[in-house]
């Protein structure tokens, strides 16, 4: 009788588990021994989904959302630009990082709606070889954009800057001296039929591993 009782209990529990798994798409991976023991899952740099291999830097770039939520740039687990640091603004938010050491060289914001485009031109022209260039747009990144500035970003590895238009969202990681197009770039057009916000497209987010420049 005791054995039958245990078998019945086991069958009931197994049936309940299968029901939950079927209707709520849970799996054994979601309820692991680690979670029962209260241990935290490992945290990766910049909050990314996975760790980077040796001699690579983790990064995450988030564009602005409309003209309300500012962008964020993280590199090697350090927030370089964000609303919390109070160093972001309308237009292009750009951080320059040493490609060998991973150290921040400088960060600047350029107003692309009513700012002086010559300042951005001088800034881009002064970037030295082996420097990572991380870019996040906010509000509007293209009103003041001209062919000369677009060409400078192309030299840094951009594929989408040629098509950047009014209130488009754009995030990019390139480098001075890059021989090929950068694989780290996302762009979304301002389109009234697909915009997530009134007058602006949805926010962009990109994470990855940038290879260290080896001398």
Short mmCIF file of C-alpha atoms in Angstrom, two decimals:
data_model
loop_
_atom_site.label_atom_id
_atom_site.label_comp_id
_atom_site.label_asym_id
_atom_site.label_seq_id
_atom_site.Cartn_x
_atom_site.Cartn_y
_atom_site.Cartn_z
CA UNK A 1 0.00 0.00 0.00
CA UNK A 2 2.85 2.37 0.86
CA UNK A 3 4.58 1.61 -2.43
CA UNK A 4 1.39 2.27 -4.38
CA UNK A 5 0.95 5.58 -2.52
CA UNK A 6 4.49 6.71 -3.48
CA UNK A 7 4.00 5.68 -7.10
CA UNK A 8 0.74 7.62 -7.24
CA UNK A 9 2.40 10.70 -5.70
CA UNK A 10 5.29 10.52 -8.16
CA UNK A 11 2.90 10.14 -11.09
CA UNK A 12 0.88 13.16 -9.94
CA UNK A 13 3.98 15.34 -9.58
CA UNK A 14 5.34 14.24 -12.94
CA UNK A 15 2.02 14.98 -14.63
CA UNK A 16 1.85 18.42 -13.04
CA UNK A 17 5.38 19.21 -14.19
CA UNK A 18 4.67 18.12 -17.77
CA UNK A 19 1.52 20.26 -17.78
CA UNK A 20 3.43 23.33 -16.63
CA UNK A 21 6.21 22.66 -19.11
CA UNK A 22 3.73 22.30 -21.97
CA UNK A 23 1.57 25.37 -21.34
CA UNK A 24 4.14 27.78 -19.96
CA UNK A 25 7.16 26.77 -22.06
CA UNK A 26 9.31 26.20 -19.01
CA UNK A 27 12.21 23.81 -19.11
CA UNK A 28 14.62 22.14 -16.73
CA UNK A 29 17.15 24.83 -17.68
CA UNK A 30 14.95 27.50 -16.11
CA UNK A 31 14.86 25.77 -12.74
CA UNK A 32 18.40 24.65 -12.11
CA UNK A 33 20.25 23.55 -9.01
CA UNK A 34 22.02 26.90 -9.04
CA UNK A 35 18.74 28.81 -8.76
CA UNK A 36 17.56 26.52 -5.93
CA UNK A 37 20.77 27.27 -4.07
CA UNK A 38 20.29 31.00 -4.58
CA UNK A 39 23.46 31.50 -6.63
CA UNK A 40 23.62 34.25 -9.24
CA UNK A 41 24.33 33.51 -12.86
CA UNK A 42 27.76 34.77 -13.98
CA UNK A 43 27.78 38.44 -15.02
CA UNK A 44 29.53 39.35 -18.25
CA UNK A 45 31.21 42.68 -18.94
CA UNK A 46 28.84 45.51 -19.96
CA UNK A 47 25.98 43.18 -19.03
CA UNK A 48 26.37 41.31 -22.31
CA UNK A 49 24.94 37.87 -22.94
CA UNK A 50 28.34 36.19 -23.18
CA UNK A 51 31.98 36.76 -22.33
CA UNK A 52 34.55 37.80 -24.90
CA UNK A 53 37.60 35.70 -25.84
CA UNK A 54 41.10 36.66 -24.85
CA UNK A 55 42.46 39.84 -26.45
CA UNK A 56 38.96 41.17 -27.12
CA UNK A 57 37.08 44.03 -25.46
CA UNK A 58 33.40 43.72 -24.55
CA UNK A 59 31.22 46.63 -25.61
CA UNK A 60 27.57 47.67 -25.69
CA UNK A 61 26.15 50.67 -27.53
CA UNK A 62 22.55 51.85 -27.10
CA UNK A 63 21.09 54.67 -29.15
CA UNK A 64 18.77 57.31 -27.80
CA UNK A 65 15.02 56.74 -27.73
CA UNK A 66 13.28 59.64 -29.52
CA UNK A 67 14.36 62.87 -27.81
CA UNK A 68 13.56 61.57 -24.32
CA UNK A 69 15.94 58.78 -23.30
CA UNK A 70 19.61 59.37 -23.93
CA UNK A 71 22.12 56.89 -25.39
CA UNK A 72 24.68 54.79 -23.55
CA UNK A 73 28.15 53.54 -24.47
CA UNK A 74 29.95 50.84 -22.45
CA UNK A 75 33.44 49.54 -23.21
CA UNK A 76 35.35 46.88 -21.27
CA UNK A 77 32.75 47.05 -18.48
CA UNK A 78 33.07 50.83 -18.04
CA UNK A 79 30.23 53.21 -18.90
CA UNK A 80 31.86 55.88 -21.04
CA UNK A 81 28.79 57.96 -21.92
CA UNK A 82 25.27 58.00 -20.48
CA UNK A 83 22.56 60.20 -19.03
CA UNK A 84 23.75 59.28 -15.54
CA UNK A 85 27.25 60.57 -16.33
CA UNK A 86 25.62 63.69 -17.78
CA UNK A 87 27.91 63.67 -20.83
CA UNK A 88 25.48 62.95 -23.69
CA UNK A 89 23.49 65.25 -25.92
CA UNK A 90 21.46 65.67 -29.08
CA UNK A 91 23.22 64.52 -32.23
CA UNK A 92 26.24 62.21 -32.29
CA UNK A 93 27.77 60.93 -29.07
CA UNK A 94 31.30 59.71 -29.77
CA UNK A 95 33.86 57.99 -27.53
CA UNK A 96 37.45 57.35 -28.59
CA UNK A 97 39.27 54.41 -27.02
CA UNK A 98 42.87 53.23 -27.30
CA UNK A 99 42.72 50.05 -29.38
CA UNK A 100 45.57 48.38 -27.48
CA UNK A 101 44.97 49.31 -23.84
CA UNK A 102 41.21 49.83 -23.95
CA UNK A 103 41.57 53.15 -22.14
CA UNK A 104 39.20 56.03 -22.86
CA UNK A 105 40.94 58.82 -24.77
CA UNK A 106 38.09 61.31 -24.98
CA UNK A 107 34.33 61.60 -25.38
CA UNK A 108 32.41 64.33 -27.17
CA UNK A 109 28.91 65.25 -28.25
CA UNK A 110 28.14 67.01 -31.52
CA UNK A 111 24.80 68.72 -32.13
CA UNK A 112 23.86 67.64 -35.64
CA UNK A 113 20.72 69.79 -35.83
CA UNK A 114 22.04 73.28 -35.11
CA UNK A 115 25.70 72.80 -34.17
CA UNK A 116 28.96 73.74 -35.93
CA UNK A 117 29.82 70.86 -38.28
CA UNK A 118 33.42 72.06 -38.62
CA UNK A 119 34.05 70.99 -35.02
CA UNK A 120 33.07 67.42 -35.84
CA UNK A 121 35.23 67.51 -38.97
CA UNK A 122 38.29 68.62 -36.96
CA UNK A 123 37.57 65.99 -34.30
CA UNK A 124 37.37 63.14 -36.81
CA UNK A 125 40.42 64.35 -38.69
CA UNK A 126 42.47 64.24 -35.49
CA UNK A 127 41.80 60.58 -34.67
CA UNK A 128 45.02 58.55 -34.70
CA UNK A 129 45.56 55.06 -36.10
CA UNK A 130 44.58 52.19 -33.84
CA UNK A 131 41.79 54.13 -32.10
CA UNK A 132 38.33 52.64 -31.60
CA UNK A 133 35.48 55.00 -32.45
CA UNK A 134 32.14 54.30 -30.72
CA UNK A 135 29.10 56.26 -31.89
CA UNK A 136 25.51 56.51 -30.62
CA UNK A 137 22.87 58.79 -32.12
CA UNK A 138 20.29 60.75 -30.13
CA UNK A 139 17.27 62.71 -31.41
CA UNK A 140 18.70 63.77 -34.79
CA UNK A 141 22.10 62.81 -36.18
CA UNK A 142 21.95 63.92 -39.80
CA UNK A 143 20.62 67.44 -40.43
CA UNK A 144 24.13 68.93 -40.47
CA UNK A 145 25.72 65.84 -42.04
CA UNK A 146 27.57 66.53 -45.29
CA UNK A 147 29.51 64.45 -47.81
CA UNK A 148 32.84 65.29 -46.19
CA UNK A 149 31.76 64.04 -42.77
CA UNK A 150 30.15 60.94 -44.26
CA UNK A 151 33.42 60.14 -46.05
CA UNK A 152 35.34 60.38 -42.78
CA UNK A 153 33.04 57.83 -41.15
CA UNK A 154 33.38 55.58 -44.19
CA UNK A 155 37.14 55.67 -43.63
CA UNK A 156 36.46 54.43 -40.09
CA UNK A 157 34.56 51.42 -41.48
CA UNK A 158 30.95 52.60 -41.69
CA UNK A 159 28.62 51.12 -44.29
CA UNK A 160 25.42 52.97 -43.35
CA UNK A 161 26.49 56.58 -42.77
CA UNK A 162 25.94 57.37 -46.47
CA UNK A 163 22.22 56.70 -45.96
CA UNK A 164 21.84 58.41 -42.58
CA UNK A 165 18.86 60.76 -42.66
CA UNK A 166 16.83 63.06 -40.45
CA UNK A 167 16.03 61.43 -37.08
CA UNK A 168 17.40 58.04 -38.14
CA UNK A 169 18.92 55.96 -35.35
CA UNK A 170 22.53 54.85 -35.77
CA UNK A 171 25.07 52.99 -33.62
CA UNK A 172 28.56 52.16 -34.78
CA UNK A 173 31.96 50.89 -33.66
CA UNK A 174 34.79 51.47 -36.10
CA UNK A 175 38.50 52.21 -35.96
CA UNK A 176 41.06 54.48 -37.56
CA UNK A 177 43.19 52.44 -39.93
CA UNK A 178 40.56 49.75 -40.42
CA UNK A 179 41.14 48.06 -43.78
CA UNK A 180 37.68 46.53 -44.12
CA UNK A 181 34.11 47.50 -43.27
CA UNK A 182 33.25 47.26 -39.59
CA UNK A 183 30.91 44.39 -38.63
CA UNK A 184 29.65 46.47 -35.70
CA UNK A 185 26.97 48.82 -37.01
CA UNK A 186 23.18 49.16 -36.98
CA UNK A 187 20.91 51.71 -38.63
CA UNK A 188 17.15 52.21 -38.70
CA UNK A 189 15.30 54.73 -40.83
CA UNK A 190 12.86 57.35 -39.60
CA UNK A 191 9.64 56.13 -41.23
CA UNK A 192 6.20 57.29 -40.11
CA UNK A 193 4.75 53.90 -41.06
CA UNK A 194 7.16 51.90 -38.90
CA UNK A 195 8.31 54.33 -36.19
CA UNK A 196 7.88 53.08 -32.65
CA UNK A 197 7.69 56.61 -31.24
CA UNK A 198 5.89 59.64 -32.64
CA UNK A 199 8.40 60.96 -35.17
CA UNK A 200 11.27 58.66 -34.24
CA UNK A 201 12.20 55.01 -34.91
CA UNK A 202 12.80 52.49 -32.15
CA UNK A 203 15.94 52.43 -30.04
CA UNK A 204 18.92 50.38 -31.25
CA UNK A 205 21.13 48.18 -29.05
CA UNK A 206 24.29 46.35 -30.07
CA UNK A 207 26.80 44.30 -28.09
CA UNK A 208 29.91 42.44 -29.13
CA UNK A 209 33.63 41.81 -28.78
CA UNK A 210 36.11 44.18 -30.40
CA UNK A 211 39.55 42.66 -31.11
CA UNK A 212 42.47 44.28 -29.32
CA UNK A 213 45.00 45.96 -31.59
CA UNK A 214 48.17 43.92 -31.30
CA UNK A 215 51.44 45.74 -32.02
#
